[in-house]
Coordinates of C-alpha atoms in Angstrom, one line a residue:
M1 CA 165.1 130.9 98.3
A2 CA 163.2 130.9 95.2
L3 CA 162.2 134.6 95.0
P4 CA 161.1 136.7 92.2
A5 CA 163.8 139.3 92.7
P6 CA 167.2 137.7 93.5
A7 CA 169.8 139.4 95.5
S8 CA 172.6 138.6 93.1
A9 CA 170.6 140.1 90.2
L10 CA 171.4 143.5 91.8
A11 CA 175.0 142.4 92.1
L12 CA 175.2 141.9 88.3
D13 CA 175.4 145.5 87.4
G14 CA 174.9 147.6 90.5
G15 CA 171.2 148.1 90.5
D16 CA 167.8 146.6 90.0
P17 CA 167.2 146.5 86.3
R18 CA 163.6 147.2 86.8
A19 CA 164.1 150.3 89.1
D20 CA 163.5 153.8 87.9
P21 CA 165.9 156.7 88.6
K22 CA 163.9 157.9 91.6
D23 CA 163.0 154.5 92.7
T24 CA 159.3 155.4 92.9
V25 CA 158.5 151.8 91.9
A26 CA 160.8 148.8 91.4
F27 CA 158.7 146.9 88.9
S28 CA 156.3 147.6 86.1
H29 CA 153.4 145.4 85.1
T30 CA 153.0 147.3 81.8
E31 CA 155.9 145.8 80.0
T32 CA 155.0 146.0 76.3
P33 CA 154.3 148.8 73.8
V34 CA 150.9 147.4 73.0
D35 CA 148.0 145.8 74.8
T36 CA 148.5 142.1 75.1
Q37 CA 144.9 141.2 76.0
N38 CA 144.0 139.9 72.5
V39 CA 147.4 138.7 71.4
T40 CA 147.3 135.1 70.2
L41 CA 149.9 132.4 70.8
E42 CA 150.7 132.4 67.1
E43 CA 151.6 136.1 67.3
Y44 CA 153.9 135.6 70.3
L45 CA 155.7 132.8 68.3
H46 CA 156.0 135.0 65.2
Y47 CA 157.7 137.9 66.9
A48 CA 159.8 135.6 69.1
S49 CA 161.3 134.0 66.0
I50 CA 162.2 137.4 64.6
T51 CA 163.8 138.5 67.8
R52 CA 165.9 135.3 68.1
A53 CA 167.2 135.8 64.6
E54 CA 168.1 139.4 65.2
E55 CA 169.8 138.4 68.5
K56 CA 171.9 135.9 66.7
V57 CA 173.2 138.5 64.3
A58 CA 173.7 141.0 67.1
N59 CA 175.5 138.5 69.3
E60 CA 177.9 137.6 66.4
E61 CA 178.7 141.3 65.9
Y62 CA 179.2 141.8 69.6
R63 CA 181.6 138.9 69.9
A64 CA 183.6 140.1 66.9
N65 CA 183.9 143.7 68.2
K66 CA 184.1 143.4 72.0
S67 CA 187.3 144.5 73.7
P68 CA 189.4 142.1 75.8
R69 CA 188.1 141.3 79.3
T70 CA 190.1 142.5 82.3
W71 CA 189.6 142.3 86.1
H72 CA 189.2 146.1 86.3
K73 CA 186.5 146.2 83.6
T74 CA 184.6 143.3 85.2
A75 CA 184.6 145.0 88.6
R76 CA 183.6 148.3 87.2
E77 CA 180.7 146.8 85.3
R78 CA 179.5 144.8 88.3
F79 CA 179.2 148.0 90.5
S80 CA 178.1 150.4 87.8
K81 CA 174.7 152.0 87.5
P82 CA 172.1 150.8 85.0
S83 CA 172.2 152.3 81.5
S84 CA 170.0 155.1 80.5
G85 CA 168.3 152.9 78.0
R86 CA 167.2 150.6 80.8
R87 CA 165.8 153.5 82.7
D88 CA 164.0 154.8 79.7
L89 CA 162.4 151.4 79.1
H90 CA 161.1 151.4 82.7
N91 CA 159.8 155.0 82.6
N92 CA 157.9 154.4 79.3
A93 CA 156.4 151.3 80.8
V94 CA 155.3 152.8 84.1
L95 CA 153.9 156.0 82.7
G96 CA 152.2 154.3 79.8
Q97 CA 153.8 156.6 77.2
A98 CA 154.4 153.9 74.6
Q99 CA 152.4 154.4 71.4
V100 CA 152.3 152.0 68.5
D101 CA 153.9 153.7 65.6
G102 CA 157.0 153.2 63.6
D103 CA 159.3 155.5 65.6
M104 CA 158.0 154.3 69.0
E105 CA 158.3 150.7 67.9
A106 CA 162.0 151.2 67.0
E107 CA 162.6 153.1 70.2
W108 CA 160.9 150.3 72.2
K109 CA 163.1 147.7 70.5
H110 CA 166.2 149.8 71.3
A111 CA 165.2 150.2 75.0
S112 CA 164.3 146.5 75.2
R113 CA 167.7 145.5 73.9
A114 CA 169.3 147.9 76.5
V115 CA 167.9 145.7 79.2
R116 CA 169.6 142.6 77.8
T117 CA 173.3 143.0 78.7
A118 CA 174.2 139.8 80.6
G119 CA 176.1 136.9 79.1
W120 CA 175.7 133.3 79.9
G121 CA 178.6 133.5 82.4
S122 CA 176.6 136.1 84.4
A123 CA 173.5 134.0 84.3
F124 CA 175.6 131.1 85.6
Y125 CA 176.7 133.3 88.5
L126 CA 173.1 134.2 89.3
I127 CA 171.8 130.6 89.2
A128 CA 174.8 129.4 91.3
T129 CA 174.3 132.0 94.1
D130 CA 170.5 132.3 94.2
V131 CA 169.7 128.7 95.1
L132 CA 168.5 128.3 98.7
G133 CA 171.9 127.1 99.8
P134 CA 173.3 123.9 101.3
S135 CA 172.7 124.7 104.9
Q136 CA 169.8 122.1 105.2
T137 CA 171.6 119.4 103.2
P138 CA 173.3 117.6 106.0
W139 CA 170.1 117.2 108.0
S140 CA 168.5 115.8 104.9
F141 CA 171.2 113.1 104.7
S142 CA 170.7 112.3 108.4
Q143 CA 167.0 111.5 107.6
L144 CA 167.7 109.6 104.4
G145 CA 171.1 107.9 104.9
Y146 CA 174.0 108.0 102.4
G147 CA 172.5 105.9 99.6
P148 CA 169.0 107.3 99.4
G149 CA 170.3 110.8 100.0
F150 CA 172.8 110.6 97.2
A151 CA 170.2 109.0 94.9
L152 CA 167.5 111.6 95.6
Y153 CA 169.8 114.6 95.3
T154 CA 171.0 113.2 92.0
V155 CA 167.5 112.7 90.7
F156 CA 166.1 116.0 91.9
G157 CA 169.2 117.8 90.5
I158 CA 168.7 116.3 87.1
L159 CA 165.0 117.0 87.1
S160 CA 165.5 120.6 88.3
G161 CA 167.9 121.1 85.5
Y162 CA 165.4 119.7 83.1
S163 CA 162.7 122.1 84.5
G164 CA 165.2 124.9 83.9
L165 CA 165.6 123.8 80.3
I166 CA 161.8 123.7 79.9
L167 CA 161.5 127.3 81.0
W168 CA 164.4 128.3 78.8
R169 CA 162.8 126.7 75.7
L170 CA 159.4 128.4 76.5
F171 CA 161.2 131.7 77.0
I172 CA 163.0 131.7 73.6
Q173 CA 159.8 130.7 71.8
L174 CA 157.5 133.2 73.5
D175 CA 159.7 136.3 74.3
S176 CA 160.3 139.1 71.9
D177 CA 161.3 142.7 71.7
R178 CA 157.7 143.5 71.0
Y179 CA 156.4 141.4 73.8
P180 CA 159.2 141.0 76.3
M181 CA 158.9 138.6 79.3
R182 CA 159.8 139.7 82.7
N183 CA 158.7 137.0 85.1
L184 CA 157.5 133.5 85.4
A185 CA 153.8 134.5 85.3
D186 CA 154.2 135.9 81.8
I187 CA 154.8 132.3 80.5
F188 CA 151.5 131.1 81.9
Y189 CA 149.6 134.2 80.7
R190 CA 150.7 133.5 77.1
I191 CA 149.8 129.8 77.3
F192 CA 146.8 129.6 79.6
G193 CA 145.5 133.2 79.9
P194 CA 145.1 135.8 82.6
G195 CA 143.6 133.4 85.2
M196 CA 146.7 131.3 85.4
K197 CA 148.9 134.3 85.5
H198 CA 147.0 135.6 88.5
F199 CA 147.3 132.2 90.2
V200 CA 151.1 132.2 89.7
N201 CA 151.4 135.8 91.0
V202 CA 149.3 135.1 94.1
A203 CA 151.3 131.9 94.7
Q204 CA 154.6 133.9 94.5
A205 CA 153.1 136.6 96.9
I206 CA 152.4 133.8 99.4
Q207 CA 155.8 132.3 98.8
L208 CA 157.5 135.7 99.6
I209 CA 155.8 135.9 103.0
A210 CA 156.7 132.2 103.7
V211 CA 160.3 132.7 102.9
L212 CA 160.5 135.9 104.9
G213 CA 159.2 134.0 107.9
F214 CA 161.8 131.4 107.1
L215 CA 164.6 134.0 107.3
I216 CA 163.2 135.6 110.4
L217 CA 163.1 132.2 112.2
L218 CA 166.6 131.3 111.0
N219 CA 168.2 134.5 112.1
G220 CA 166.2 134.7 115.3
Q221 CA 167.6 131.4 116.3
G222 CA 171.1 132.8 115.6
I223 CA 170.5 135.8 117.8
S224 CA 169.2 133.5 120.5
Q225 CA 172.3 131.2 120.3
M226 CA 174.6 134.1 120.7
A227 CA 172.6 135.6 123.6
Y228 CA 172.8 132.4 125.7
G229 CA 176.6 132.1 125.3
P230 CA 178.6 128.9 125.7
D231 CA 176.5 126.2 127.4
G232 CA 173.9 128.7 128.4
S233 CA 176.3 130.7 130.6
Y234 CA 174.7 134.1 129.6
P235 CA 171.3 135.3 130.7
G236 CA 169.9 135.1 127.2
I237 CA 167.0 136.9 125.5
C238 CA 163.4 135.8 125.2
F239 CA 163.1 134.0 121.8
V240 CA 160.2 136.1 120.7
A241 CA 162.3 139.2 121.4
C242 CA 165.0 137.7 119.2
L243 CA 162.5 137.4 116.4
V244 CA 161.3 141.0 117.0
I245 CA 164.9 142.3 116.9
F246 CA 165.6 140.8 113.5
T247 CA 162.2 141.7 112.1
V248 CA 162.6 145.4 113.1
A249 CA 166.1 145.5 111.7
G250 CA 165.1 143.9 108.5
F251 CA 162.1 146.2 108.1
F252 CA 164.1 149.4 108.4
I253 CA 166.8 148.1 106.0
S254 CA 164.1 147.3 103.4
Q255 CA 162.9 150.9 103.5
V256 CA 166.0 152.1 101.7
R257 CA 164.5 153.9 98.7
S258 CA 167.2 153.1 96.1
L259 CA 167.8 149.5 95.5
Q260 CA 171.1 150.4 93.8
K261 CA 172.6 151.0 97.3
F262 CA 172.2 147.3 98.0
S263 CA 174.4 146.2 95.1
W264 CA 177.7 146.0 96.9
L265 CA 176.0 144.4 99.9
A266 CA 174.6 141.8 97.6
N267 CA 178.0 140.9 96.4
I268 CA 179.3 140.7 100.0
G269 CA 176.4 138.4 100.9
V270 CA 177.3 136.0 98.1
F271 CA 180.9 135.5 99.3
I272 CA 179.8 135.3 102.9
N273 CA 177.5 132.4 102.0
L274 CA 180.4 130.6 100.3
L275 CA 182.7 131.3 103.2
T276 CA 180.3 129.7 105.7
V277 CA 180.3 126.5 103.7
F278 CA 184.1 126.6 103.4
I279 CA 184.5 127.0 107.2
V280 CA 182.1 124.2 108.2
Y281 CA 183.6 121.4 106.2
T282 CA 186.8 122.6 104.4
L283 CA 188.7 125.1 106.5
C284 CA 191.6 123.8 108.6
C285 CA 190.7 124.9 112.1
A286 CA 190.5 124.1 115.8
D287 CA 193.4 123.7 118.2
H288 CA 195.7 122.2 115.5
W289 CA 195.7 125.2 113.2
P290 CA 197.0 125.2 110.5
L291 CA 198.2 121.6 110.5
T292 CA 195.4 119.0 110.9
N293 CA 194.3 115.9 109.0
R294 CA 190.7 116.7 110.0
M295 CA 189.2 119.4 107.9
G296 CA 186.5 121.8 109.0
V297 CA 184.6 122.8 112.1
A298 CA 182.3 119.8 111.8
A299 CA 185.3 117.4 111.9
N300 CA 186.9 119.0 114.9
Y301 CA 184.0 119.6 117.3
A302 CA 181.1 117.6 118.6
P303 CA 177.5 118.2 117.5
N304 CA 175.5 120.8 119.2
Y305 CA 173.5 118.5 121.4
N306 CA 171.7 121.4 123.2
A307 CA 170.2 122.7 119.9
V308 CA 169.1 119.2 118.9
M309 CA 167.4 118.6 122.3
A310 CA 165.8 122.0 122.3
T311 CA 164.3 121.4 118.8
F312 CA 163.5 117.7 118.8
G313 CA 163.2 116.7 122.5
P314 CA 165.3 115.4 125.4
Q315 CA 165.6 111.9 124.0
W316 CA 168.5 113.4 121.8
K317 CA 170.8 114.0 124.8
P318 CA 174.4 113.0 124.3
G319 CA 175.7 109.7 125.5
G320 CA 175.4 107.2 122.7
P321 CA 177.9 106.9 119.8
I322 CA 177.6 109.0 116.7
V323 CA 176.4 106.6 113.9
T324 CA 175.6 107.0 110.2
F325 CA 173.8 104.7 107.9
A326 CA 174.2 103.7 104.2
G327 CA 170.5 103.1 103.9
T328 CA 167.5 104.7 105.6
P329 CA 168.1 105.2 109.3
P330 CA 166.0 103.0 111.6
D331 CA 163.5 104.4 114.1
G332 CA 165.2 106.3 116.9
F333 CA 168.1 107.6 114.7
A334 CA 166.2 110.3 112.6
T335 CA 165.2 113.5 114.2
G336 CA 162.6 114.3 111.6
G337 CA 160.2 111.5 112.8
T338 CA 159.9 107.8 112.3
G339 CA 159.8 105.6 109.2
F340 CA 158.1 107.1 106.2
V341 CA 157.6 110.6 107.9
A342 CA 161.3 111.0 108.6
T343 CA 162.2 109.9 105.0
V344 CA 159.8 112.4 103.4
N345 CA 160.9 115.2 105.7
G346 CA 164.5 114.5 104.5
V347 CA 163.2 114.6 100.9
N348 CA 161.6 118.0 101.6
Q349 CA 165.0 119.5 102.3
A350 CA 166.3 118.3 98.9
L351 CA 163.2 119.9 97.3
L352 CA 163.9 123.2 99.1
C353 CA 167.5 123.3 98.0
Y354 CA 166.7 122.9 94.3
G355 CA 163.8 125.4 94.5
G356 CA 165.2 128.2 92.4
A357 CA 163.7 127.6 88.9
A358 CA 161.2 130.4 89.4
L359 CA 164.0 132.9 89.1
F360 CA 165.2 131.7 85.7
V361 CA 162.9 134.0 83.6
F362 CA 164.4 137.0 85.4
F363 CA 167.9 135.9 84.4
L364 CA 166.8 135.2 80.8
A365 CA 165.2 138.6 80.6
E366 CA 168.6 140.2 81.2
M367 CA 170.6 138.1 78.8
R368 CA 172.0 139.5 75.6
H369 CA 171.7 136.1 73.8
P370 CA 169.2 133.9 75.7
M371 CA 170.0 130.9 73.4
D372 CA 173.2 130.5 75.5
F373 CA 171.3 129.9 78.7
W374 CA 171.7 126.1 78.5
K375 CA 175.4 126.6 79.3
S376 CA 174.5 128.5 82.4
I377 CA 172.1 125.8 83.6
L378 CA 174.6 123.0 82.9
C379 CA 177.5 124.6 84.7
A380 CA 175.5 125.9 87.6
Q381 CA 173.7 122.6 88.2
I382 CA 177.0 120.7 88.3
L383 CA 178.5 123.1 90.8
I384 CA 175.3 123.1 93.0
Y385 CA 175.0 119.3 92.9
V386 CA 178.6 118.7 93.9
T387 CA 178.4 121.2 96.7
Y388 CA 175.2 119.8 98.1
V389 CA 176.3 116.2 98.0
V390 CA 179.8 116.7 99.4
F391 CA 178.7 119.2 102.1
G392 CA 175.8 117.0 103.2
M393 CA 177.8 113.8 103.4
V394 CA 180.8 115.3 105.1
V395 CA 178.8 117.0 107.9
Y396 CA 176.6 113.9 108.3
H397 CA 179.7 111.7 108.5
Y398 CA 180.9 113.6 111.6
H399 CA 177.6 114.5 113.3
G400 CA 175.5 111.5 112.4
Q401 CA 172.1 111.3 113.9
F402 CA 172.7 114.6 115.8
T403 CA 173.1 116.6 112.5
Y404 CA 171.2 119.9 112.8
A405 CA 169.5 122.3 110.4
P406 CA 170.8 124.8 109.7
A407 CA 174.3 123.3 109.7
V408 CA 176.0 126.5 111.0
Q409 CA 173.9 126.3 114.2
G410 CA 174.8 122.7 114.7
V411 CA 178.4 123.7 115.6
S412 CA 179.1 123.2 119.3
D413 CA 182.1 125.4 119.7
Y414 CA 180.7 128.8 120.8
R415 CA 183.5 130.8 119.0
W416 CA 182.9 129.3 115.6
Q417 CA 179.2 129.1 116.3
T418 CA 179.1 132.9 117.0
A419 CA 181.3 133.7 114.0
L420 CA 179.0 131.7 111.7
N421 CA 175.8 133.2 113.2
V422 CA 177.2 136.7 112.7
M423 CA 177.9 135.9 109.0
N424 CA 174.4 134.5 108.7
L425 CA 172.9 137.6 110.3
V426 CA 174.7 139.8 107.8
M427 CA 173.4 137.6 104.9
G428 CA 169.9 137.5 106.4
L429 CA 169.7 141.3 106.8
I430 CA 170.8 141.8 103.2
A431 CA 168.4 139.2 101.9
C432 CA 165.5 140.5 104.0
G433 CA 166.2 144.0 103.0
L434 CA 166.1 143.1 99.3
F435 CA 163.3 140.7 99.5
G436 CA 161.2 142.9 101.8
N437 CA 161.6 145.9 99.5
I438 CA 161.1 144.1 96.2
G439 CA 158.7 141.5 97.6
V440 CA 156.2 144.1 98.8
K441 CA 156.3 145.8 95.5
I442 CA 155.5 142.6 93.6
V443 CA 152.7 141.8 96.0
Y444 CA 151.3 145.3 95.6
I445 CA 151.6 145.5 91.8
E446 CA 150.5 142.0 90.9
V447 CA 147.9 141.3 93.6
F448 CA 146.6 144.6 95.0
E449 CA 146.9 146.8 91.9
R450 CA 146.0 144.3 89.2
L451 CA 143.5 142.0 91.0
L452 CA 142.0 144.3 93.7
H453 CA 142.3 147.5 91.6
F454 CA 144.3 149.6 94.1
P455 CA 145.8 152.8 92.7
P456 CA 149.2 152.5 90.9
I457 CA 152.1 152.4 93.3
H458 CA 153.8 155.4 91.8
T459 CA 150.8 157.7 92.6
P460 CA 150.3 159.6 95.9
R461 CA 147.5 157.3 96.9
G462 CA 149.6 154.3 95.9
R463 CA 152.4 155.5 98.2
V464 CA 150.0 155.7 101.1
W465 CA 148.9 152.1 100.5
W466 CA 152.5 151.1 100.1
A467 CA 153.3 152.6 103.6
I468 CA 150.4 150.5 105.0
L469 CA 151.2 147.3 103.2
S470 CA 155.0 147.2 104.0
P471 CA 154.8 146.8 107.8
A472 CA 151.9 144.4 107.4
Y473 CA 154.1 142.2 105.1
W474 CA 156.8 142.1 107.8
I475 CA 154.2 141.4 110.6
L476 CA 152.9 138.4 108.6
G477 CA 156.5 137.1 108.3
F478 CA 157.0 137.5 112.0
V479 CA 153.8 135.8 112.9
L480 CA 154.7 132.8 110.8
A481 CA 158.2 132.6 112.4
G482 CA 156.8 132.9 115.9
A483 CA 153.9 130.6 115.4
I484 CA 156.0 127.6 114.1
P485 CA 159.4 127.7 115.8
Q486 CA 160.6 124.4 114.2
F487 CA 163.1 125.5 111.5
P488 CA 163.8 122.1 109.9
L489 CA 160.1 121.3 109.5
V490 CA 159.1 124.8 108.4
S491 CA 161.8 124.8 105.8
G492 CA 160.6 121.3 104.7
L493 CA 157.0 122.5 104.4
I494 CA 158.1 125.4 102.3
G495 CA 160.1 123.1 100.1
A496 CA 157.2 120.7 99.7
I497 CA 154.8 123.5 98.6
F498 CA 156.9 126.1 96.8
G499 CA 160.0 124.1 95.9
V500 CA 158.0 121.4 94.2
G501 CA 155.4 123.8 92.8
F502 CA 157.7 126.3 91.1
T503 CA 160.5 123.9 90.1
Y504 CA 158.6 120.7 89.0
I505 CA 154.8 121.1 88.9
L506 CA 154.5 124.4 87.1
P507 CA 157.3 123.9 84.5
A508 CA 155.8 120.5 83.6
W509 CA 152.3 121.9 83.2
A510 CA 153.6 124.8 81.1
A511 CA 155.5 122.4 78.8
L512 CA 152.4 120.2 78.3
G513 CA 150.1 123.2 77.7
F514 CA 152.5 124.9 75.2
R515 CA 153.2 121.7 73.2
V516 CA 149.5 120.8 72.9
R517 CA 148.6 124.3 71.8
R518 CA 151.5 124.7 69.4
D519 CA 151.2 121.3 67.8
A520 CA 147.5 121.8 67.3
M521 CA 148.2 124.5 64.8
L522 CA 147.7 123.6 61.1
E523 CA 150.6 125.0 59.1
G524 CA 148.8 125.2 55.8
S525 CA 145.5 126.8 56.9
E526 CA 146.3 128.5 60.2
R527 CA 148.9 131.2 59.9
F528 CA 149.4 134.5 61.7
D529 CA 149.1 137.6 59.5
P530 CA 151.3 140.4 60.8
N531 CA 149.4 142.9 58.7
T532 CA 146.0 142.2 60.3
G533 CA 147.1 140.5 63.4
A534 CA 144.5 137.8 62.8
V535 CA 144.6 134.0 62.8
N536 CA 141.9 131.9 61.0
Y537 CA 141.4 128.8 63.2
V538 CA 140.0 125.7 61.6
D539 CA 138.5 124.4 64.9
T540 CA 138.4 124.9 68.6
G541 CA 137.7 123.0 71.8
V542 CA 138.5 119.4 72.8
R543 CA 139.1 118.2 69.2
R544 CA 141.9 120.7 68.8
L545 CA 143.5 119.8 72.1
V546 CA 143.4 116.1 71.3
R547 CA 145.1 116.8 67.9
G548 CA 147.8 118.7 69.6
F549 CA 148.4 116.0 72.3
M550 CA 148.5 113.2 69.8
K551 CA 151.1 114.8 67.5
R552 CA 153.8 113.9 70.2
P553 CA 152.0 111.6 72.5
V554 CA 155.1 110.1 74.2
V555 CA 156.6 113.5 75.1
N556 CA 153.2 114.9 76.2
L557 CA 152.5 111.8 78.3
A558 CA 155.9 112.1 80.0
H559 CA 155.2 115.7 80.9
L560 CA 151.8 114.7 82.2
V561 CA 153.4 112.1 84.4
Y562 CA 156.0 114.6 85.5
F563 CA 153.2 117.0 86.5
L564 CA 151.2 114.4 88.4
G565 CA 154.3 113.1 90.1
G566 CA 155.1 116.6 91.3
L567 CA 151.6 116.8 92.8
V568 CA 152.0 113.5 94.6
I569 CA 155.4 114.5 96.0
C570 CA 154.0 117.9 97.1
G571 CA 151.1 116.2 98.9
L572 CA 153.4 113.6 100.6
G573 CA 155.8 116.3 101.7
C574 CA 153.1 118.5 103.2
Y575 CA 151.7 115.5 105.0
A576 CA 155.0 114.5 106.5
A577 CA 155.9 118.0 107.6
I578 CA 152.5 118.7 109.1
I579 CA 152.4 115.3 110.9
Q580 CA 155.8 116.0 112.5
L581 CA 154.8 119.6 113.4
M582 CA 151.7 118.3 115.1
G583 CA 153.8 115.8 117.1
A584 CA 156.2 118.6 118.1
F585 CA 153.4 120.8 119.4
A586 CA 151.6 117.9 121.1
S587 CA 154.8 116.9 122.9
G588 CA 155.5 120.4 124.1
V589 CA 158.8 120.6 122.2
A590 CA 157.4 123.4 120.0
T591 CA 155.4 126.2 121.5
S592 CA 154.1 129.3 119.6
F593 CA 155.4 132.7 120.7
T594 CA 157.5 131.4 123.5
C595 CA 160.5 132.7 125.4
D596 CA 162.1 129.2 125.3
S597 CA 164.7 129.1 122.5
P598 CA 164.4 126.2 120.0
V599 CA 168.2 126.1 119.9

């Protein structure tokens, strides 16, 4: 789930690095000691180069003087409270107490450095655990087949890694102690101006609601499965009631004032997520425990035919053999539709799985030496790619055309199914608690406060509006989950829009815009003067943009093609998901706000 405030970021040091001591507000939108309204790109580049040089020296001193690492020290740091410098940075930002003079500038630099405590290993941990997870991967392979699935996950994995490198390069060239970056929208503000920043913030606000609906639907299905018991032997609960149960529970958890209290839960959630993957396709299990030559729940139990029929229709009843395909499955063997539609819906799941690049700026903002981030991306992408491909192929091998999404709910044995659903519920509550708390704050600050001029969230009037907005946010998530009870297709639609948008389209557009503007600068006659803050431009307009584009035409053209390709894939993905959703509603398989369970 590509969200602006990742769960594992809290696991890094025991608290949200943007939270104040009283937790009156989790984020600040006033993040620099001076007004950035009239700051030029040249000024951002100037101060970023100074900061990178100072970080290099500081990092060398840190490596030379740091004490040996121990397990006790690592555990203590992971669950410790934020440093006072980090809190001071936030308080100054929120209360607007920063003044531009020599002493305050030095104090700001010190406080800004206090935020940057993570190494590249910690960033690797964050990337590896904040991806959307492999639960949809087997279903993607069932729509694509082994060969196309392997090829697409490989290509998208490489491209998502490249997008991460784009954001990394932009960060190190535009971030500084004087003008620190805190989120993805900051990149677009510095390249394109406030309009593009508002667009990105609004898009992230919509994404937060979509992902919350995604989580409510996922965990509502889990509650429904457990309530019906093995083979429907229990009375069960109305499906809408299952959604209400999880929504209410998540809402109350998200009202916890101090995000620091979620830190140990976030760590537990990370390991539970890994454990579910381990159980489904690696753990020795079933009646032959512990000796078996068939590994994992998927290998020892039949697919969950009831869930497949409830979601995709009665034509998926058991009876025929389980089959897999090296190439694209023929019509009648793909639950996501027929022909082109089924293939694209499978692609959408791959796009969803790699949709975490929007979080990278948050990770970089906490790194002591951001130049090392390429190591984090490389190691994390390899781990993620191998996990996705192996998990997807193994489960598809055993469940074939009856593979279900999410994979944990495609297990037919009620004991393992219930155990996996309980673990999913725990993870879902943790995620919703964090995302609900942080997400509403981002929506309020970046949309309501900045665009609609609502009172600041830390003021009495702001708290009143917060109390109104928070339940409305959860209600919107519930409405989305109840209105479209088709998890594989909803997740695919989210992947097509937000996975493609934040991981491929926006990084490509940012890279193109930055290179054109930077390369249009004339070194001899256009230079930033730190004394006056002025830049004397030789020209403006189209002529300047053309000069910047033609300095590196091949690279710029490649980014333009990358950007346009992302738009095409986004459009095709939305088309396929919507077509299949329309077919599901027309056939009566999907019904909004129904008591009939989709699993």
